[in-house]
mmCIF file of C-alpha atoms in Angstrom:
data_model
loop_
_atom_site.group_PDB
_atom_site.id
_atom_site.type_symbol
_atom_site.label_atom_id
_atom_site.label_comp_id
_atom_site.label_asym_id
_atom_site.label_seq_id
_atom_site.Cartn_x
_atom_site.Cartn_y
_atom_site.Cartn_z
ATOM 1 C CA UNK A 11 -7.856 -27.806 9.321
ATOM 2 C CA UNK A 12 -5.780 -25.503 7.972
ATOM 3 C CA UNK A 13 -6.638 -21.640 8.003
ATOM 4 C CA UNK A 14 -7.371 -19.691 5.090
ATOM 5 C CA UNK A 15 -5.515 -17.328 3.907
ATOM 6 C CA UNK A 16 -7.551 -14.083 2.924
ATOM 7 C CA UNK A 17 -5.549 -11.194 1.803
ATOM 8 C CA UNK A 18 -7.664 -8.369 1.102
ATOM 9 C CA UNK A 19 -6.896 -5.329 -0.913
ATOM 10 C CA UNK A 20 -8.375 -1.948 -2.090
ATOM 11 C CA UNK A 21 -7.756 -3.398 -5.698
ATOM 12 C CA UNK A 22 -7.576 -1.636 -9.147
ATOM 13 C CA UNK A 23 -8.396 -1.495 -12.508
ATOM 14 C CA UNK A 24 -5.260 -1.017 -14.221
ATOM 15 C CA UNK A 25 -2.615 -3.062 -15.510
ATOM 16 C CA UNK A 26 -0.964 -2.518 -12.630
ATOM 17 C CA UNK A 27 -2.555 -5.511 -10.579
ATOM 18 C CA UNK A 28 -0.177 -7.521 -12.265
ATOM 19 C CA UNK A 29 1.446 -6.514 -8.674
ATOM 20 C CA UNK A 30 -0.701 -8.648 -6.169
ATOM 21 C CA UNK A 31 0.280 -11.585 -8.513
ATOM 22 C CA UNK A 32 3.858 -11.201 -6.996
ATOM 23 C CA UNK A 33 2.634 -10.815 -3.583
ATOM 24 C CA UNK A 34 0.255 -13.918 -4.011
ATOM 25 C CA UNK A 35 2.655 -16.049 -5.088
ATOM 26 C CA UNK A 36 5.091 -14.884 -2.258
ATOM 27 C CA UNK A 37 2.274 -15.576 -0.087
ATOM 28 C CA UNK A 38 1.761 -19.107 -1.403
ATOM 29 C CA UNK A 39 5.658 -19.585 -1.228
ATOM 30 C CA UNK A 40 5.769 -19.087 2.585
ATOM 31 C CA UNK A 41 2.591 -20.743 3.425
ATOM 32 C CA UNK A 42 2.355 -23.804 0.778
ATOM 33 C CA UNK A 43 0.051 -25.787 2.371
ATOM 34 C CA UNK A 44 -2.737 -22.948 3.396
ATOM 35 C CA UNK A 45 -5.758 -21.883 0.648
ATOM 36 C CA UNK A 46 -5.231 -18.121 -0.839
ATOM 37 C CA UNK A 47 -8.673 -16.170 -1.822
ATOM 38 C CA UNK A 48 -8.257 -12.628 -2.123
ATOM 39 C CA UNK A 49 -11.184 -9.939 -0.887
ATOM 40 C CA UNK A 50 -11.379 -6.700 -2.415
ATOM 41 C CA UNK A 51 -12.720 -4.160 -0.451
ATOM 42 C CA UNK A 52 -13.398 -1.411 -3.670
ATOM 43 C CA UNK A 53 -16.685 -1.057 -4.956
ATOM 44 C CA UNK A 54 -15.221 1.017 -7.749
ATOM 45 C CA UNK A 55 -13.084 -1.879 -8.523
ATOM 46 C CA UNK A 56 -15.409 -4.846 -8.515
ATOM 47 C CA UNK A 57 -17.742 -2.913 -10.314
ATOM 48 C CA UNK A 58 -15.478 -2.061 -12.526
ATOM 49 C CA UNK A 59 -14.108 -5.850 -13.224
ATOM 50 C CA UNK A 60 -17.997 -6.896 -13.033
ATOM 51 C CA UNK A 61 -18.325 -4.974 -16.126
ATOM 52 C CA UNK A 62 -14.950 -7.050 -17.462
ATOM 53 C CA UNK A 63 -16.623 -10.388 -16.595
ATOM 54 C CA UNK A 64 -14.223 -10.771 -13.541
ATOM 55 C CA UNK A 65 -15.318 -11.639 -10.378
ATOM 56 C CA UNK A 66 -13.761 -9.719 -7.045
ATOM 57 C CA UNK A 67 -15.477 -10.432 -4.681
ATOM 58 C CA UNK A 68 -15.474 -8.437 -1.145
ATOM 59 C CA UNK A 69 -14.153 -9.595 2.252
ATOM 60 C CA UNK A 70 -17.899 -10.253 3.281
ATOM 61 C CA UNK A 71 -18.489 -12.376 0.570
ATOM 62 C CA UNK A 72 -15.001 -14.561 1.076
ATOM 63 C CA UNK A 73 -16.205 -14.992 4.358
ATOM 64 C CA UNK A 74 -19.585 -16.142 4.257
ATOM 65 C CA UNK A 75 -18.728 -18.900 1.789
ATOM 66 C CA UNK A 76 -15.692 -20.078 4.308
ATOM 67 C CA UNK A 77 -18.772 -20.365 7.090
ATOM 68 C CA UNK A 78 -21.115 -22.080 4.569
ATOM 69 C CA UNK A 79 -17.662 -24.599 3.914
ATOM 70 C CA UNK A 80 -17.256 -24.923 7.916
ATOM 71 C CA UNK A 81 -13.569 -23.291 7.991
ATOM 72 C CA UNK A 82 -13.176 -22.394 11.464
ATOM 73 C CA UNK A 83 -10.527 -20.226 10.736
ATOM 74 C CA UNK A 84 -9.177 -17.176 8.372
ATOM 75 C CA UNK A 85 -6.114 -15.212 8.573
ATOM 76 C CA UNK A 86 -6.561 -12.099 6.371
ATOM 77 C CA UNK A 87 -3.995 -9.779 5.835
ATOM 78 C CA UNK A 88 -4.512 -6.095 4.869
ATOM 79 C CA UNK A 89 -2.379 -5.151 1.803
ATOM 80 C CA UNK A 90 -3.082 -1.412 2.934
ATOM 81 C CA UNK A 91 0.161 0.889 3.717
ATOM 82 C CA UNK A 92 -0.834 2.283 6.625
ATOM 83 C CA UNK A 93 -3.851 2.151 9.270
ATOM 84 C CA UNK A 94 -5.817 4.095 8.026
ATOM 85 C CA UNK A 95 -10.040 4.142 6.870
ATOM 86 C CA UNK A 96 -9.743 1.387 4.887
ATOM 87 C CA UNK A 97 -8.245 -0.685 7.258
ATOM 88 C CA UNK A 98 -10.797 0.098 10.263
ATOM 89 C CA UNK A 99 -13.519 -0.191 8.096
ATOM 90 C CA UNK A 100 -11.667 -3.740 7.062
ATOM 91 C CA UNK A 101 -11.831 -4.521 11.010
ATOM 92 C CA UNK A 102 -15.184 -3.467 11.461
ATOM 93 C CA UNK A 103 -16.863 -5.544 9.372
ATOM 94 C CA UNK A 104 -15.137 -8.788 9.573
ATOM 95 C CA UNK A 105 -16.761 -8.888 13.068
ATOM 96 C CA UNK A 106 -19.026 -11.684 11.405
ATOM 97 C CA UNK A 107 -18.675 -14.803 14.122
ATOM 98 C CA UNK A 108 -17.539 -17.801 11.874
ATOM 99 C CA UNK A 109 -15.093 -18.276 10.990
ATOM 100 C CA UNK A 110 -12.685 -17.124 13.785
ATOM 101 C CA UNK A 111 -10.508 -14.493 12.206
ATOM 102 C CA UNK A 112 -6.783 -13.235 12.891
ATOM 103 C CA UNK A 113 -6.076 -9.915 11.023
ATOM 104 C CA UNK A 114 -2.633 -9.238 9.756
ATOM 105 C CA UNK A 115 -1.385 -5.094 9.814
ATOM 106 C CA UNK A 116 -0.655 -3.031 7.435
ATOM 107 C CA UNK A 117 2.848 -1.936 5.935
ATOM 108 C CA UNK A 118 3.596 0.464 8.208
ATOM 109 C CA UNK A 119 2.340 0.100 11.719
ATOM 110 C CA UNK A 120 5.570 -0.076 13.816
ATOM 111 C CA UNK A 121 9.650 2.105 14.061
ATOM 112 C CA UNK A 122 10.876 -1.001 12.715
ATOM 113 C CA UNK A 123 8.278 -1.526 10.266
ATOM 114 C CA UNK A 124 8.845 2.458 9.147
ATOM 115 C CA UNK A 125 12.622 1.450 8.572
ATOM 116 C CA UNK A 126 11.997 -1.306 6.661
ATOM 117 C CA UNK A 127 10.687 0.710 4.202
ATOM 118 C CA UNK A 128 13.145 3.506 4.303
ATOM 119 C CA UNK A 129 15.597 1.173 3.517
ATOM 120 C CA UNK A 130 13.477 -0.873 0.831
ATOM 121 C CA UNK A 131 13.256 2.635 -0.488
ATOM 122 C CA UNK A 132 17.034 3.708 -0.546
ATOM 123 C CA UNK A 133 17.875 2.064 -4.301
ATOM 124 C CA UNK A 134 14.940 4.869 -5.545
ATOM 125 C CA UNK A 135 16.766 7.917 -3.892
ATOM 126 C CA UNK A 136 18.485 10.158 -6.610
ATOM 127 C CA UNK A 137 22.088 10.587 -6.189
ATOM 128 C CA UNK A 138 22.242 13.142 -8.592
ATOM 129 C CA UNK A 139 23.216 16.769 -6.801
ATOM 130 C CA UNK A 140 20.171 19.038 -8.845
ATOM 131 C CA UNK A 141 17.247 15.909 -8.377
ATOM 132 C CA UNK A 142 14.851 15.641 -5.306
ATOM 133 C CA UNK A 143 13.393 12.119 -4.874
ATOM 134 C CA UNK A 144 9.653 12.543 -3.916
ATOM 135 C CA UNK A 145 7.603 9.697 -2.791
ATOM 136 C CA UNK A 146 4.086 10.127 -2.895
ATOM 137 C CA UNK A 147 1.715 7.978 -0.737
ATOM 138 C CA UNK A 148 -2.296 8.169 -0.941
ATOM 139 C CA UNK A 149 -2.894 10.554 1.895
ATOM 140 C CA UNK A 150 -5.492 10.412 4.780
ATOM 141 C CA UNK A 151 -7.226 12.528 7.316
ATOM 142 C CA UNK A 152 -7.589 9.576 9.221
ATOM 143 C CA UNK A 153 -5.375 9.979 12.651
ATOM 144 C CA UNK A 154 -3.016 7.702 10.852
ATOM 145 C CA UNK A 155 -2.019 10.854 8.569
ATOM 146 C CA UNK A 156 0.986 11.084 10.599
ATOM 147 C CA UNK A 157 2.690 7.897 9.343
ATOM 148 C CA UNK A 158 3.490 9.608 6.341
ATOM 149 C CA UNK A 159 5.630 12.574 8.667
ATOM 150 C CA UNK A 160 7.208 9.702 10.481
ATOM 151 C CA UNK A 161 8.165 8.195 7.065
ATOM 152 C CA UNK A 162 9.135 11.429 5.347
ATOM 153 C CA UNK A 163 11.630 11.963 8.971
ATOM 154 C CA UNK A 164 12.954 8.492 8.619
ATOM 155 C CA UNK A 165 14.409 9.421 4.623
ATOM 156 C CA UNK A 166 15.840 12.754 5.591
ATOM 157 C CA UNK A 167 17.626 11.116 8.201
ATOM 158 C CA UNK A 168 18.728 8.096 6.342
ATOM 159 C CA UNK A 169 19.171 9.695 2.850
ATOM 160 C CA UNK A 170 19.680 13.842 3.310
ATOM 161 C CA UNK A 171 17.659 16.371 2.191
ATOM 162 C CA UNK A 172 16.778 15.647 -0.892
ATOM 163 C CA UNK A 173 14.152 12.797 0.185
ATOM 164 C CA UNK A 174 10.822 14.382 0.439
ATOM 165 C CA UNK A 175 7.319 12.670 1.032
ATOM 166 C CA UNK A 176 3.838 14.055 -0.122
ATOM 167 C CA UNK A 177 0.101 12.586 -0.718
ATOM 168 C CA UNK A 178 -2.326 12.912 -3.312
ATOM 169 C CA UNK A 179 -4.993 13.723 -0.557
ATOM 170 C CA UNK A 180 -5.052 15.479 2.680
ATOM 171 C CA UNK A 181 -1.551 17.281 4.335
ATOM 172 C CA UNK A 182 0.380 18.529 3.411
ATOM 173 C CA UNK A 183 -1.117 19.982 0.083
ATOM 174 C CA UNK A 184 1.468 19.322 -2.872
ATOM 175 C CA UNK A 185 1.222 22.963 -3.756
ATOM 176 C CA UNK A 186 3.287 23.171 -0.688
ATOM 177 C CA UNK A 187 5.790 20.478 -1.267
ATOM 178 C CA UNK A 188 6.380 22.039 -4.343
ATOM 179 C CA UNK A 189 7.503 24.895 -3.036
ATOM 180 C CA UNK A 190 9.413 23.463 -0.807
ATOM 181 C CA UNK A 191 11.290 21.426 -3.433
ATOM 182 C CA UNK A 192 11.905 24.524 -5.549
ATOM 183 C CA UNK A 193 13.019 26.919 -2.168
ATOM 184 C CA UNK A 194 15.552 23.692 -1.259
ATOM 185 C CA UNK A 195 17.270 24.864 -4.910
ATOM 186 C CA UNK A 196 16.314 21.508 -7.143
ATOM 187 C CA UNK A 197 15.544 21.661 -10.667
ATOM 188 C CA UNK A 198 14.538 17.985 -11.219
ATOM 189 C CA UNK A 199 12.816 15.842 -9.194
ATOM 190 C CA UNK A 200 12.140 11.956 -9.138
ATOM 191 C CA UNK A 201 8.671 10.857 -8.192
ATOM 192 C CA UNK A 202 8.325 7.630 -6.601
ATOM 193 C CA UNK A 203 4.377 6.267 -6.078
ATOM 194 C CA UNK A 204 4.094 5.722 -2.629
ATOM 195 C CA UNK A 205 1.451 2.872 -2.928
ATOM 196 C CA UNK A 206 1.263 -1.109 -3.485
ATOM 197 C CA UNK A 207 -0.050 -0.401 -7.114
ATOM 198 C CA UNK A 208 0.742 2.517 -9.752
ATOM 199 C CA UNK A 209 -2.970 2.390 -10.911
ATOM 200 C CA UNK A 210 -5.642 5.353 -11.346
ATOM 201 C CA UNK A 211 -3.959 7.558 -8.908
ATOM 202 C CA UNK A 212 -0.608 7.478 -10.845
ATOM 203 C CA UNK A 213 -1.777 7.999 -14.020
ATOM 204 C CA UNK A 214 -4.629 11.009 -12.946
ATOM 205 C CA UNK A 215 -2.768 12.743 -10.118
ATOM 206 C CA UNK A 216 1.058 11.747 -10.248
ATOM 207 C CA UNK A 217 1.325 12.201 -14.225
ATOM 208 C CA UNK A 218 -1.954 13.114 -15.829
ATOM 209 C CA UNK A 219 -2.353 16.200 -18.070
ATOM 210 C CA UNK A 220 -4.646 18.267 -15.761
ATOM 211 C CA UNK A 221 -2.796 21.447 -14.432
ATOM 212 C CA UNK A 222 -3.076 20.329 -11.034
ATOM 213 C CA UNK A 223 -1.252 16.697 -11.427
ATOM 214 C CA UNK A 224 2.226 16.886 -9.978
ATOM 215 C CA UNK A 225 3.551 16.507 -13.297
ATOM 216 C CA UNK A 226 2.147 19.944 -14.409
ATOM 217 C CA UNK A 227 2.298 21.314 -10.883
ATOM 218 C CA UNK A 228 6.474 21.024 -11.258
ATOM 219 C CA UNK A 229 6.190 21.983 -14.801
ATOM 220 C CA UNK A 230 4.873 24.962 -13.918
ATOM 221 C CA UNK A 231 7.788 25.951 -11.417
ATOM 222 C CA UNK A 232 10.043 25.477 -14.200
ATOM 223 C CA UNK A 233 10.849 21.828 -12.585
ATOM 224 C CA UNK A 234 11.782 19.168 -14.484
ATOM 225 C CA UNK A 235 10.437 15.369 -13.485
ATOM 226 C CA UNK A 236 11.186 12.170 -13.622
ATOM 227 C CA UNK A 237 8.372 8.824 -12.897
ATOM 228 C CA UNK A 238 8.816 5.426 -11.435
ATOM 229 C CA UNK A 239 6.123 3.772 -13.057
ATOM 230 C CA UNK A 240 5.527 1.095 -10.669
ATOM 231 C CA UNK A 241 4.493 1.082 -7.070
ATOM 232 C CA UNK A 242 6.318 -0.503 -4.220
ATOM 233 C CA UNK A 243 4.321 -3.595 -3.847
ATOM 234 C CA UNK A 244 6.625 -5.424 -6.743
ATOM 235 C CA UNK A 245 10.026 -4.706 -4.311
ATOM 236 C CA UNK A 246 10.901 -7.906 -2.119
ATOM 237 C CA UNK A 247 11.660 -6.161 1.164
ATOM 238 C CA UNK A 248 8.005 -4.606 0.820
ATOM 239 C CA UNK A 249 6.386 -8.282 0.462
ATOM 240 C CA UNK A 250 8.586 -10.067 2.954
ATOM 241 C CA UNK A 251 7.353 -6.932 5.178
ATOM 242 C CA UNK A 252 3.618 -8.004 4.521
ATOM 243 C CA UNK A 253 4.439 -12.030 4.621
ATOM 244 C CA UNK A 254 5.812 -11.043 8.196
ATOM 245 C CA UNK A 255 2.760 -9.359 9.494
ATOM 246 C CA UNK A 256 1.094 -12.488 7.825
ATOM 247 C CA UNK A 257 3.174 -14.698 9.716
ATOM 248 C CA UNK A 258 2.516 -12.839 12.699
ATOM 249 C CA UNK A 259 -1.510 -13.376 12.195
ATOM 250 C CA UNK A 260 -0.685 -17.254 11.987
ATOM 251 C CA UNK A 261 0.994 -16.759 15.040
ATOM 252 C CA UNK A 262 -2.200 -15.457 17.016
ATOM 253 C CA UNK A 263 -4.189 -18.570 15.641
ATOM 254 C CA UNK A 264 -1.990 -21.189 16.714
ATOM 255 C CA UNK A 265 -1.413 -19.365 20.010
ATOM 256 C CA UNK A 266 -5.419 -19.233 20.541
ATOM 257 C CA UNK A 267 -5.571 -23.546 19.315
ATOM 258 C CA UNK A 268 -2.779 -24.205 21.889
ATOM 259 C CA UNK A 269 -5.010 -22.721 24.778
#
């Protein structure tokens, strides 16, 4: 019996979950033979679709009914960028017995994994002499903050100085990368969502009309900007990144049958 796949995402209520269609059917591509159900581990979200007469239903859920089905075993794969809350609340409560579960990581958990986005990222970078390229992830004061750091490090070094990373939550403040962007002598600046999906936070923080949004934070520094309206979870190299960690998940399974 073949495991089940169970890839399991924050989710969101915008158009822009058009995205895990391209990772789904990436995921199906690679692994033809193995059942995909999604988890959702929003309550916002589901909610939210509830109300839509869509049903998402959370990882507990997806798991229960592969126990009630007698699937011995899942392989669920976080679609989160980094290792953050989200992702050790994921492995907290998946602790559930049956079935026997492998759990693939997130984006970002490794150097190599950090370069495969930098240069996933590289087409985005601005080559323009008076344009800063700013990708913006979700932000975390979860220990894991410092991905982002390691991230922002890895740009400079591959693309100059005009890379830059910033969050929507947590440090550093975008008040301050602001600044920084203006001090460094740019006048325009390209803002690339750091984040599978260009949903609620991109259109509310990233490019909403309150004075705080990044937009109107720029705006008001007499800085001209630019938005990518999509988030990174459409790009190839991103997906192939997550089929890999999902491939090494299978790997732990088989492993653990061949003992």
């Amino acid at each position: 019996m073949k495991p089940v796949i169970v890839p399991v995402a924050f989710g969101t209520t915008s158009k822009a979950l058009e995205t895990y269609t391209v990772i789904d059917e990436a995921i199906k591509h690679r692994f033809p033979e193995h059942e995909v159900r999604w988890a959702w581990s929003s309550r916002m979200v589901r909610d939210a679709m509830k109300k839509k007469g869509r049903h998402f239903p959370h990882p507990h859920e997806v798991l229960a009914e592969l126990a009630d089905e007698g699937k011995e075993w899942a392989v669920m794969q976080s679609m989160h960028l980094i290792c953050g809350h989200e992702f050790t609340r994921l492995l907290e409560e998946v602790h559930t017995g049956k079935p026997r579960i492998s759990v693939g990581l997130p984006l970002i958990t490794s150097p190599e994994d950090c370069r495969c986005v930098v240069d996933a990222l590289g087409h985005l970078v601005s080559d323009r002499k008076d344009e800063a390229t700013l990708f913006i992830g979700h932000g975390t004061d979860h220990p894991a903050w410092t991905t982002y750091f390691a991230l922002d490090a890895m740009l400079k070094n591959a693309y100059g100085p005009s890379a830059f990373t910033g969050v929507v939550e947590g440090f550093p403040e975008a008040e301050d990368i602001v600044d920084t962007v203006k001090a460094a002598g740019f006048t325009r600046v390209k803002i690339v969502p750091l984040m599978l999906v260009a949903g609620v936070h991109y259109l509310e923080d990233l490019t909403g009309d309150d004075e705080d949004s990044w937009k109107n934070l720029f705006a008001a520094e007499g800085i001209e900007s630019s938005f990518i309206d999509r988030g990174i979870g459409y790009m190839p190299e991103i997906v192939r990144l997550f089929v890999r960690h999902l491939e090494e998940a299978m790997d732990m399974v088989l492993e653990s049958e061949a003992v």
